[in-house]
C-alpha positions as YAML, in Angstrom:
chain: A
units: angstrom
residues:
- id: 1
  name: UNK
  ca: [-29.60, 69.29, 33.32]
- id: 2
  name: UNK
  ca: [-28.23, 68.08, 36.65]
- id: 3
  name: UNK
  ca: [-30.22, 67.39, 39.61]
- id: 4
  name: UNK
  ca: [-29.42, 70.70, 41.26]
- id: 5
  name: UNK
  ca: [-30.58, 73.11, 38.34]
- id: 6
  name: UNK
  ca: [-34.06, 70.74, 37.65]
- id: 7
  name: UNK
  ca: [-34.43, 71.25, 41.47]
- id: 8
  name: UNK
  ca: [-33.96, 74.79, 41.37]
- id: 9
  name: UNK
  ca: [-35.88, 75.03, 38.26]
- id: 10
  name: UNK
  ca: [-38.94, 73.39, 38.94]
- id: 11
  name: UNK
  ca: [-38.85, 74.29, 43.18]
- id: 12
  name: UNK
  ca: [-38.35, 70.60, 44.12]
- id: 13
  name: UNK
  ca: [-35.88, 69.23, 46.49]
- id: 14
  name: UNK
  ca: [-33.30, 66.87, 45.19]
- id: 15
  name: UNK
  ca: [-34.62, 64.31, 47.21]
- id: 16
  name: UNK
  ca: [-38.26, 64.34, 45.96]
- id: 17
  name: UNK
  ca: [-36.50, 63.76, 42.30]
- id: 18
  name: UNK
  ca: [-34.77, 60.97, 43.55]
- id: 19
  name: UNK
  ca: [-38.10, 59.61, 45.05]
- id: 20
  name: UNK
  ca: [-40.34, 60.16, 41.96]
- id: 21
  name: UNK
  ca: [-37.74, 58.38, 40.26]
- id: 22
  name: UNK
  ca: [-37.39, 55.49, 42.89]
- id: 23
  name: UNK
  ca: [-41.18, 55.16, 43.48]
- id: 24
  name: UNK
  ca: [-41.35, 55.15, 39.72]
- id: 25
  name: UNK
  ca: [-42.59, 58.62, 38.51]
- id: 26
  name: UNK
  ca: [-39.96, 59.50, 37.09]
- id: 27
  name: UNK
  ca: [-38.26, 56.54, 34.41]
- id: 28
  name: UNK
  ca: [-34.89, 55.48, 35.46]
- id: 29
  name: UNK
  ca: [-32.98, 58.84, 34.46]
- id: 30
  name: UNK
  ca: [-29.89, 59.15, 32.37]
- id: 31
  name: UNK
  ca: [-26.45, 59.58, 33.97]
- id: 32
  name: UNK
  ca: [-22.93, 61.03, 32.47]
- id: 33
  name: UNK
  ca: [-20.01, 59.01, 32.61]
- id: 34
  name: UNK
  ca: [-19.30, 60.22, 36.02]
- id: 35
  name: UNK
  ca: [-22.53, 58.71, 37.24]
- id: 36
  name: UNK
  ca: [-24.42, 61.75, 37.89]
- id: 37
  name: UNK
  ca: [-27.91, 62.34, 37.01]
- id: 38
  name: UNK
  ca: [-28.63, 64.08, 33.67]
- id: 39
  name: UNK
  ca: [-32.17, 65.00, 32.86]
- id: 40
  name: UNK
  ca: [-33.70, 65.32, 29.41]
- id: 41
  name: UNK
  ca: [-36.05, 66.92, 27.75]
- id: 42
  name: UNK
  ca: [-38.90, 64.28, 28.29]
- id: 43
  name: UNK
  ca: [-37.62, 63.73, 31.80]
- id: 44
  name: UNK
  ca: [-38.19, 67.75, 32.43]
- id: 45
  name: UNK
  ca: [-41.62, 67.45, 30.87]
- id: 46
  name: UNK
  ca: [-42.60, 64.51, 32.74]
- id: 47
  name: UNK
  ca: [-41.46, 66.48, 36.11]
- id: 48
  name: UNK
  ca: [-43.66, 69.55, 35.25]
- id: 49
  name: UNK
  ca: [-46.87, 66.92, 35.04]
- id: 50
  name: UNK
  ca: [-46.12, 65.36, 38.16]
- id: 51
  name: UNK
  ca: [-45.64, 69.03, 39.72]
- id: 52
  name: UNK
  ca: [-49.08, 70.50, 38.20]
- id: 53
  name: UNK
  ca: [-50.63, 67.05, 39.33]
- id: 54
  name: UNK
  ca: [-49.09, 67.22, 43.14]
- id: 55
  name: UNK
  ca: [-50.30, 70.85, 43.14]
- id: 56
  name: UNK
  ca: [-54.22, 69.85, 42.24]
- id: 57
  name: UNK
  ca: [-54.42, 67.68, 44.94]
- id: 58
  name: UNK
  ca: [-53.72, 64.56, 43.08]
- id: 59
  name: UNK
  ca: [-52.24, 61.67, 46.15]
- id: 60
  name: UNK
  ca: [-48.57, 60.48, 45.02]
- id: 61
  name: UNK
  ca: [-50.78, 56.56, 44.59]
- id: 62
  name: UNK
  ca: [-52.51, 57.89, 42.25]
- id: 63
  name: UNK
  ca: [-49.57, 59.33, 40.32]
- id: 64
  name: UNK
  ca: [-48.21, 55.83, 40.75]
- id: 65
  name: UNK
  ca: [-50.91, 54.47, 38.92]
- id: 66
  name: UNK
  ca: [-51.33, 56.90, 36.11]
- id: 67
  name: UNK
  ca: [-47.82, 56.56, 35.50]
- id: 68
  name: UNK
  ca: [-48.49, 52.72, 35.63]
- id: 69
  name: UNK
  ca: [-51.83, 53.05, 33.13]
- id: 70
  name: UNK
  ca: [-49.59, 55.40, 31.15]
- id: 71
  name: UNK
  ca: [-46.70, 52.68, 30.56]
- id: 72
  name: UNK
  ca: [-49.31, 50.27, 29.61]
- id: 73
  name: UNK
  ca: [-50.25, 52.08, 26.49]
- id: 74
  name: UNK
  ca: [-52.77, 53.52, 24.49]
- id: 75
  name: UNK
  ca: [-55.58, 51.21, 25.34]
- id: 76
  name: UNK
  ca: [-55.67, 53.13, 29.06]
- id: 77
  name: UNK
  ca: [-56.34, 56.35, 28.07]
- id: 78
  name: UNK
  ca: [-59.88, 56.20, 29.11]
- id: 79
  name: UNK
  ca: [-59.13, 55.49, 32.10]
- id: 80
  name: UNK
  ca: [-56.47, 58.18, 32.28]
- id: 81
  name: UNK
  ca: [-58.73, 60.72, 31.26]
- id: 82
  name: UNK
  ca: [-60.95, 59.74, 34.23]
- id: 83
  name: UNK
  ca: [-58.16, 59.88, 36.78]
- id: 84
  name: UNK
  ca: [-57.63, 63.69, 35.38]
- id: 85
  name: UNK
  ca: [-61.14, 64.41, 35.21]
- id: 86
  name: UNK
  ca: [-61.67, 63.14, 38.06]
- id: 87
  name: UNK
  ca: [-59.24, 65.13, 39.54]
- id: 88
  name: UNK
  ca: [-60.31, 68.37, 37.61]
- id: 89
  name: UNK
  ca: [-63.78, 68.07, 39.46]
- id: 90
  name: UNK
  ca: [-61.68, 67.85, 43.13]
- id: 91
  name: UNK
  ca: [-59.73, 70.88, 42.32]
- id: 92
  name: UNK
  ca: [-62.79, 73.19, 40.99]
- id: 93
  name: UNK
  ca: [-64.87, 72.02, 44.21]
- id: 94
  name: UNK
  ca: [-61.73, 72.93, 46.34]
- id: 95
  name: UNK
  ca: [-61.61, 76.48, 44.21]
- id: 96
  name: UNK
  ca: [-65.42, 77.18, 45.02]
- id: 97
  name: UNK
  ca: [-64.83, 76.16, 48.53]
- id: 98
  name: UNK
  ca: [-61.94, 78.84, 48.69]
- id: 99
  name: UNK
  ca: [-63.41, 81.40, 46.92]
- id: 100
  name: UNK
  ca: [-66.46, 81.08, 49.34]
- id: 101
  name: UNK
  ca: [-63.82, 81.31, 52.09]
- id: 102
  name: UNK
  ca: [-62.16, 84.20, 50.42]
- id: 103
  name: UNK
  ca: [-65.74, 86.51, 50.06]
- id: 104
  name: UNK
  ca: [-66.78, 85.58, 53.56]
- id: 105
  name: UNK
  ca: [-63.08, 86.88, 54.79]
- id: 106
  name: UNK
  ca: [-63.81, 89.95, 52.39]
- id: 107
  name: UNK
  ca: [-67.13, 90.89, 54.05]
- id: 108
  name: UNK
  ca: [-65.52, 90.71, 57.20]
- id: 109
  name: UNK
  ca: [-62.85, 93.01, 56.44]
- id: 110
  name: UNK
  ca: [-65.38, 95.60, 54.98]
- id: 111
  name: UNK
  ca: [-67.36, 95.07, 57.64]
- id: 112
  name: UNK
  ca: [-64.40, 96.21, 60.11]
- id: 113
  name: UNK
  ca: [-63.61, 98.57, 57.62]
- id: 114
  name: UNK
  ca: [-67.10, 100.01, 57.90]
- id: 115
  name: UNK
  ca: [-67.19, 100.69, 61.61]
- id: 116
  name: UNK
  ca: [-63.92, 101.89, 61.49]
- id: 117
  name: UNK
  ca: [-64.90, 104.77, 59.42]
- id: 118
  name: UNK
  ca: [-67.96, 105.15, 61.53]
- id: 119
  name: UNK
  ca: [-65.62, 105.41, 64.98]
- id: 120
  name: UNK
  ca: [-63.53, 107.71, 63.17]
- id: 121
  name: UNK
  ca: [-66.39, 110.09, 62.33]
- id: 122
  name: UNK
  ca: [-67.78, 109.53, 66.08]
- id: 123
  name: UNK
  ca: [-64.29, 110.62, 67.22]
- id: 124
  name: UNK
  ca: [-63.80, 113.98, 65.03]
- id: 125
  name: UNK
  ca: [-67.28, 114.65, 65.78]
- id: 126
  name: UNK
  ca: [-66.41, 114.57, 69.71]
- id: 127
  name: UNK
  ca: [-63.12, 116.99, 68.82]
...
């Protein structure tokens, strides 16, 4: 796949593919004989991590050094099982903290809803 259709595919710009790749997310990816960038399979997959990973929260450094831990092998999967857990626990805090937001802004909205009712009775009652 080129650079356009990954972008358009996974809702990146072009230019945040060419900085995963030049900070080192990304592994140096394949180009045609023209010198244009043609993504692979494992280069797609890869891309879909680092999206789910940017979307929980997780700080492009710390990409930078799973990605690191990841190239180093199999003896750092401990610790890159604690970077995601880690990370797991940030995101389900920041989901409780939302869905707190989201009942308080629900109460409110009854609540409005509630005495809007009530003025509309008031008001037929007056007619």
């Amino acid at each position: 796949m080129t650079i356009k259709e990954v972008s358009e595919r996974f809702g990146l710009s072009s230019d945040t593919l060419r900085y995963y790749e030049k900070i080192g997310l990304l592994d140096p990816v394949e180009r045609n004989s023209s010198g244009i960038r043609n993504y692979q399979e494992k280069d797609l997959a890869r891309i879909q991590f680092l999206k789910c990973m940017r979307i929980s929260g997780l700080s492009i450094e710390m990409l930078k050094k799973y990605i690191h831990l990841f190239h180093e092998g199999d003896q750092t999967i401990a610790q890159r099982k604690m970077i995601l857990e880690q990370q797991r626990h940030e995101l389900q805090s920041k989901m409780q903290e939302l869905q707190d937001s989201l009942d308080h802004l629900d109460h409110k909205i009854e609540t409005y809803e509630t005495n809007l009712v009530r003025l509309e009775k008031e008001m037929a009652l007056k007619n």
